[in-house]
Amino acid sequence: MGWGIIEEKGWRKGPWTSEEDMLLIEYVKQHGEGRWNSVARLTGLQRNGKSCRLRWVNYLRPDLKRGQITPQEESIILELHTMWGNRWSAIARSLPGRTDNEIKNYWRTHSKKKARNPSNTAEKAKKWLLKKQQFQQQHQVQQQQQEQLQFNLDMKGNMNLLDENDHMAPSISQETQEMVSMYPNTTTFEEGYFYSILNANTFAPNSSNDETMWDGLWNLDDVLNNFSAASATSKTTFHNLFAPYC
DNA sequence: AAAGGAGTCAACCGCGGTGGT
DNA sequence: CACCACCGCGGTTGACTCCTT
């Protein structure tokens, strides 16, 4: 690729030096982000606009988060990639402090691991979303029937009617009934479903001992971390993510 | 300890979109 | 409308580091 060389138009290529970084930071301080092609002219930096923008966006920006991707971020990346595919910049916008390049690299690294691993995360995610849809449909039917029941009760003013109508319980799947009845405090699909798999172990953990962090996402420990350990942030994040698609 | 392979990350390239002239 | 410059995005590459044998 020719690292550290001067190309024909006079632009430097390859790794950035600390001096170059300082020049670029100073430029952004004075002029703000953008107009990257002016950087060379105004600072004497021998880098083209593209290179400057990339360096700033991926490395020098002060709001960048350093360090490893957290399990929460990991779960968001997984879900968003399931929905949006390789739209790294869109995914990055949902993860403050992370860059598209970082997420892309992370995904590639972990998808390589997954390629060698027989368990299929994408399939699991699809199943998960499908179950969510089924749950929502069934829950909607249930709610409608409950509203109808309440309406009847109100009309007749007879509370005893409740018992008589018990046999008319909505015909939801056994799985969903369990989910709702066993975890009455759950108010969302995510909570109910993940609590349910804690018991039912729907996605049986892969027997391989060498599971990666990526696969670990679907293991119960992470389910607990993400949804049941009073992680309001996590729940809110998921609600925000899914709300536009519901 | 050394060599080779695997993993990680920064940076480049090409392409398409957008806005100005 | 056409052209051009700029910008942003996704794919890819290569250097460096870590791990395994």
Short mmCIF file of C-alpha atoms (C1' of nucleotides) in Angstrom, two decimals:
data_model
loop_
_atom_site.label_atom_id
_atom_site.label_comp_id
_atom_site.label_asym_id
_atom_site.label_seq_id
_atom_site.Cartn_x
_atom_site.Cartn_y
_atom_site.Cartn_z
CA MET A 1 0.00 0.00 0.00
CA GLY A 2 3.02 2.24 0.41
CA TRP A 3 2.93 3.33 4.01
CA GLY A 4 4.52 6.64 4.96
CA ILE A 5 5.29 7.57 1.39
CA ILE A 6 4.68 10.75 -0.52
CA GLU A 7 2.38 10.01 -3.42
CA GLU A 8 2.56 11.68 -6.80
CA LYS A 9 0.39 14.65 -5.85
CA GLY A 10 2.52 15.28 -2.80
CA TRP A 11 0.15 13.86 -0.20
CA ARG A 12 1.60 11.85 2.62
CA LYS A 13 0.12 8.41 3.21
CA GLY A 14 0.29 5.86 5.98
CA PRO A 15 0.29 6.20 9.75
CA TRP A 16 -0.16 9.63 11.26
CA THR A 17 2.53 11.20 13.43
CA SER A 18 1.74 13.07 16.64
CA GLU A 19 2.79 16.30 14.96
CA GLU A 20 0.27 15.74 12.20
CA ASP A 21 -2.39 14.98 14.78
CA MET A 22 -1.66 18.21 16.59
CA LEU A 23 -1.94 20.21 13.38
CA LEU A 24 -5.27 18.62 12.58
CA ILE A 25 -6.63 19.14 16.09
CA GLU A 26 -5.58 22.75 15.96
CA TYR A 27 -7.28 23.16 12.61
CA VAL A 28 -10.58 21.75 13.89
CA LYS A 29 -10.38 23.93 16.99
CA GLN A 30 -10.10 27.01 14.85
CA HIS A 31 -12.32 26.15 11.90
CA GLY A 32 -14.57 23.37 13.07
CA GLU A 33 -15.22 20.07 11.33
CA GLY A 34 -15.65 20.06 7.58
CA ARG A 35 -13.90 21.71 4.64
CA TRP A 36 -11.29 19.00 4.90
CA ASN A 37 -9.63 19.93 1.67
CA SER A 38 -8.66 23.25 3.24
CA VAL A 39 -6.65 21.56 5.96
CA ALA A 40 -3.51 21.13 3.87
CA ARG A 41 -3.61 24.72 2.62
CA LEU A 42 -4.25 26.26 6.03
CA THR A 43 -2.03 24.08 8.19
CA GLY A 44 0.75 22.92 5.92
CA LEU A 45 -0.24 19.34 6.60
CA GLN A 46 0.66 17.14 3.65
CA ARG A 47 -2.51 15.08 3.89
CA ASN A 48 -5.46 15.13 1.57
CA GLY A 49 -8.92 16.01 2.81
CA LYS A 50 -10.12 12.47 2.89
CA SER A 51 -7.26 11.34 5.05
CA CYS A 52 -7.79 14.27 7.44
CA ARG A 53 -11.48 13.60 7.79
CA LEU A 54 -10.88 9.93 8.43
CA ARG A 55 -8.22 10.60 11.01
CA TRP A 56 -10.46 13.05 12.83
CA VAL A 57 -13.61 10.95 12.70
CA ASN A 58 -11.99 7.67 13.62
CA TYR A 59 -9.29 8.71 16.03
CA LEU A 60 -9.01 12.33 17.11
CA ARG A 61 -12.61 13.27 17.86
CA PRO A 62 -12.80 14.14 21.57
CA ASP A 63 -16.11 12.35 22.12
CA LEU A 64 -14.75 8.98 21.07
CA LYS A 65 -15.15 6.18 23.53
CA ARG A 66 -12.02 4.14 24.00
CA GLY A 67 -11.78 0.55 25.08
CA GLN A 68 -13.58 -2.65 24.40
CA ILE A 69 -17.10 -2.95 23.09
CA THR A 70 -19.36 -3.62 26.06
CA PRO A 71 -21.92 -6.46 26.12
CA GLN A 72 -24.68 -3.86 25.83
CA GLU A 73 -23.06 -2.33 22.78
CA GLU A 74 -22.49 -5.79 21.41
CA SER A 75 -26.16 -6.65 21.70
CA ILE A 76 -27.14 -3.42 19.99
CA ILE A 77 -24.72 -4.07 17.15
CA LEU A 78 -26.09 -7.54 16.69
CA GLU A 79 -29.70 -6.46 16.62
CA LEU A 80 -29.11 -3.49 14.35
CA HIS A 81 -27.04 -5.54 11.96
CA THR A 82 -29.83 -8.08 11.81
CA MET A 83 -32.22 -5.32 10.79
CA TRP A 84 -30.01 -3.06 8.71
CA GLY A 85 -27.17 -5.21 7.43
CA ASN A 86 -23.81 -3.59 6.78
CA ARG A 87 -24.97 -0.02 7.31
CA TRP A 88 -22.12 0.68 9.66
CA SER A 89 -22.55 4.41 9.88
CA ALA A 90 -26.22 4.02 10.78
CA ILE A 91 -25.34 1.48 13.43
CA ALA A 92 -22.57 3.74 14.71
CA ARG A 93 -25.06 6.57 15.19
CA SER A 94 -26.87 4.39 17.69
CA LEU A 95 -23.67 3.88 19.65
CA PRO A 96 -22.36 7.22 20.89
CA GLY A 97 -18.60 7.38 20.91
CA ARG A 98 -18.15 4.50 18.50
CA THR A 99 -17.15 4.87 14.88
CA ASP A 100 -18.41 3.01 11.87
CA ASN A 101 -14.88 1.78 11.28
CA GLU A 102 -14.66 0.41 14.79
CA ILE A 103 -17.98 -1.39 14.51
CA LYS A 104 -17.14 -2.71 11.09
CA ASN A 105 -13.83 -4.10 12.34
CA TYR A 106 -15.54 -5.55 15.37
CA TRP A 107 -18.21 -7.20 13.29
CA ARG A 108 -15.75 -8.67 10.84
CA THR A 109 -13.64 -10.07 13.63
CA HIS A 110 -16.59 -11.67 15.31
CA SER A 111 -18.32 -12.83 12.17
CA LYS A 112 -15.13 -14.67 11.28
CA LYS A 113 -15.35 -16.42 14.60
CA LYS A 114 -18.98 -17.18 13.94
CA ALA A 115 -18.15 -18.58 10.53
CA ARG A 116 -16.05 -21.19 12.19
CA ASN A 117 -18.72 -21.84 14.77
CA PRO A 118 -21.62 -24.11 13.89
CA SER A 119 -24.20 -22.14 15.85
CA ASN A 120 -25.80 -19.43 13.77
CA THR A 121 -26.29 -16.11 15.52
CA ALA A 122 -28.14 -14.51 12.65
CA GLU A 123 -30.65 -17.33 12.66
CA LYS A 124 -31.09 -16.93 16.36
CA ALA A 125 -31.70 -13.24 15.94
CA LYS A 126 -34.27 -13.89 13.23
CA LYS A 127 -36.03 -16.40 15.43
CA TRP A 128 -35.98 -13.88 18.23
CA LEU A 129 -37.60 -11.19 16.09
CA LEU A 130 -40.16 -13.64 14.74
CA LYS A 131 -41.12 -14.64 18.24
CA LYS A 132 -41.40 -10.98 19.16
CA GLN A 133 -43.87 -10.44 16.32
CA GLN A 134 -45.88 -13.49 17.28
CA PHE A 135 -45.96 -12.36 20.86
CA GLN A 136 -47.14 -8.89 19.90
CA GLN A 137 -49.92 -10.26 17.70
CA GLN A 138 -51.08 -12.63 20.36
CA HIS A 139 -50.82 -9.98 23.03
CA GLN A 140 -52.89 -7.63 20.90
CA VAL A 141 -55.62 -10.24 20.46
CA GLN A 142 -55.57 -10.89 24.17
CA GLN A 143 -55.90 -7.21 24.94
CA GLN A 144 -58.79 -6.79 22.54
CA GLN A 145 -60.60 -9.69 24.10
CA GLN A 146 -59.95 -8.35 27.56
CA GLU A 147 -61.27 -4.96 26.51
CA GLN A 148 -64.36 -6.63 25.09
CA LEU A 149 -64.78 -8.54 28.31
CA GLN A 150 -64.45 -5.40 30.36
CA PHE A 151 -66.96 -3.73 28.10
CA ASN A 152 -69.42 -6.53 28.72
CA LEU A 153 -68.83 -6.29 32.42
CA ASP A 154 -69.39 -2.59 32.41
CA MET A 155 -72.55 -2.97 30.35
CA LYS A 156 -74.06 -5.58 32.57
CA GLY A 157 -72.63 -4.25 35.79
CA ASN A 158 -72.09 -7.78 36.88
CA MET A 159 -68.68 -8.63 38.26
CA ASN A 160 -69.50 -12.33 38.45
CA LEU A 161 -69.39 -12.48 34.69
CA LEU A 162 -65.63 -12.63 34.94
CA ASP A 163 -65.71 -16.21 36.18
CA GLU A 164 -68.16 -17.28 33.52
CA ASN A 165 -65.93 -15.94 30.79
CA ASP A 166 -62.79 -17.52 32.06
CA HIS A 167 -63.19 -20.41 29.66
CA MET A 168 -63.12 -17.92 26.81
CA ALA A 169 -59.48 -17.11 27.42
CA PRO A 170 -57.71 -16.03 24.26
CA SER A 171 -56.21 -18.86 22.30
CA ILE A 172 -52.64 -17.83 22.51
CA SER A 173 -49.79 -20.24 22.24
CA GLN A 174 -48.76 -22.23 25.22
CA GLU A 175 -45.40 -20.55 25.13
CA THR A 176 -46.86 -17.08 25.28
CA GLN A 177 -49.35 -18.03 27.95
CA GLU A 178 -46.49 -19.30 30.02
CA MET A 179 -44.53 -16.20 29.35
CA VAL A 180 -47.29 -13.93 30.51
CA SER A 181 -48.58 -16.02 33.37
CA MET A 182 -45.22 -16.98 34.77
CA TYR A 183 -43.80 -13.49 34.59
CA PRO A 184 -46.76 -11.27 35.33
CA ASN A 185 -44.56 -8.30 36.13
CA THR A 186 -43.07 -8.24 32.69
CA THR A 187 -44.46 -5.57 30.46
CA THR A 188 -42.50 -6.09 27.30
CA PHE A 189 -41.78 -8.85 24.94
CA GLU A 190 -38.10 -8.59 25.66
CA GLU A 191 -38.56 -9.12 29.37
CA GLY A 192 -41.14 -11.84 29.04
CA TYR A 193 -39.32 -13.67 26.37
CA PHE A 194 -35.95 -13.56 28.02
CA TYR A 195 -37.39 -14.54 31.36
CA SER A 196 -39.08 -17.40 29.60
CA ILE A 197 -35.93 -18.67 28.02
CA LEU A 198 -34.27 -18.52 31.37
CA ASN A 199 -36.58 -21.34 32.30
CA ALA A 200 -37.35 -22.99 29.00
CA ASN A 201 -33.85 -22.49 27.63
CA THR A 202 -35.32 -22.13 24.17
CA PHE A 203 -31.96 -21.37 22.63
CA ALA A 204 -30.02 -24.14 24.23
CA PRO A 205 -26.53 -22.89 24.93
CA ASN A 206 -24.01 -24.27 22.55
CA SER A 207 -22.18 -27.16 24.05
CA SER A 208 -18.84 -25.89 22.83
CA ASN A 209 -16.66 -24.77 25.67
CA ASP A 210 -14.88 -22.30 23.48
CA GLU A 211 -17.77 -19.97 22.98
CA THR A 212 -16.75 -16.49 22.08
CA MET A 213 -18.09 -13.37 23.71
CA TRP A 214 -20.22 -13.00 20.62
CA ASP A 215 -21.97 -16.25 21.17
CA GLY A 216 -22.09 -15.42 24.83
CA LEU A 217 -24.58 -12.75 23.95
CA TRP A 218 -27.16 -15.42 23.62
CA ASN A 219 -26.20 -17.17 26.75
CA LEU A 220 -28.23 -16.77 29.82
CA ASP A 221 -25.69 -14.75 31.72
CA ASP A 222 -25.92 -12.01 29.19
CA VAL A 223 -29.65 -12.29 28.99
CA LEU A 224 -29.65 -11.57 32.68
CA ASN A 225 -27.24 -8.71 32.27
CA ASN A 226 -29.20 -7.15 29.51
CA PHE A 227 -32.74 -7.52 30.63
CA SER A 228 -33.40 -8.74 34.07
CA ALA A 229 -30.82 -7.14 36.32
CA ALA A 230 -32.83 -3.97 36.61
CA SER A 231 -30.90 -2.59 33.70
CA ALA A 232 -33.13 0.29 32.84
CA THR A 233 -30.63 1.61 30.37
CA SER A 234 -30.56 -1.61 28.47
CA LYS A 235 -34.31 -1.89 28.38
CA THR A 236 -34.70 1.69 27.30
CA THR A 237 -32.14 1.21 24.58
CA PHE A 238 -34.00 -1.75 23.19
CA HIS A 239 -37.33 0.03 23.35
CA ASN A 240 -35.84 2.95 21.50
CA LEU A 241 -34.34 0.66 18.93
CA PHE A 242 -37.46 -1.31 18.24
CA ALA A 243 -40.09 1.35 18.64
CA PRO A 244 -39.80 2.64 15.08
CA TYR A 245 -40.31 -0.86 13.72
CA CYS A 246 -43.32 -1.83 15.75
"C1'" DA B 1 13.30 -18.62 22.44
"C1'" DA B 2 11.71 -18.46 17.85
"C1'" DA B 3 8.64 -18.95 14.05
"C1'" DG B 4 4.27 -18.91 12.11
"C1'" DG B 5 -0.61 -18.07 12.38
"C1'" DA B 6 -4.50 -15.44 14.01
"C1'" DG B 7 -6.51 -11.29 15.55
"C1'" DT B 8 -6.88 -6.30 15.74
"C1'" DC B 9 -6.94 -1.83 14.12
"C1'" DA B 10 -5.73 2.24 11.40
"C1'" DA B 11 -5.80 3.79 6.99
"C1'" DC B 12 -6.62 3.66 1.97
"C1'" DC B 13 -9.57 3.11 -2.20
"C1'" DG B 14 -13.51 3.40 -5.12
"C1'" DC B 15 -18.02 4.75 -5.59
"C1'" DG B 16 -22.19 7.28 -5.07
"C1'" DG B 17 -24.71 11.26 -3.28
"C1'" DT B 18 -25.12 16.20 -2.79
"C1'" DG B 19 -24.64 20.98 -3.36
"C1'" DG B 20 -22.70 24.89 -5.73
"C1'" DT B 21 -21.73 27.21 -10.05
"C1'" DC C 1 -28.68 20.54 -17.40
"C1'" DA C 2 -23.82 19.50 -16.88
"C1'" DC C 3 -19.82 19.70 -14.54
"C1'" DC C 4 -17.00 19.74 -10.55
"C1'" DA C 5 -15.56 19.56 -5.82
"C1'" DC C 6 -16.46 17.75 -1.64
"C1'" DC C 7 -18.12 14.48 1.58
"C1'" DG C 8 -19.51 10.09 3.54
"C1'" DC C 9 -19.88 5.24 3.22
"C1'" DG C 10 -18.61 0.37 2.77
"C1'" DG C 11 -15.06 -2.77 1.40
"C1'" DT C 12 -10.39 -3.91 1.62
"C1'" DT C 13 -5.55 -3.89 2.84
"C1'" DG C 14 -1.40 -4.04 5.46
"C1'" DA C 15 1.22 -3.28 9.71
"C1'" DC C 16 1.46 -4.45 14.21
"C1'" DT C 17 0.50 -7.35 18.29
"C1'" DC C 18 -0.70 -11.41 20.56
"C1'" DC C 19 -0.99 -16.28 20.89
"C1'" DT C 20 0.21 -20.97 20.01
"C1'" DT C 21 3.26 -24.58 18.94
#
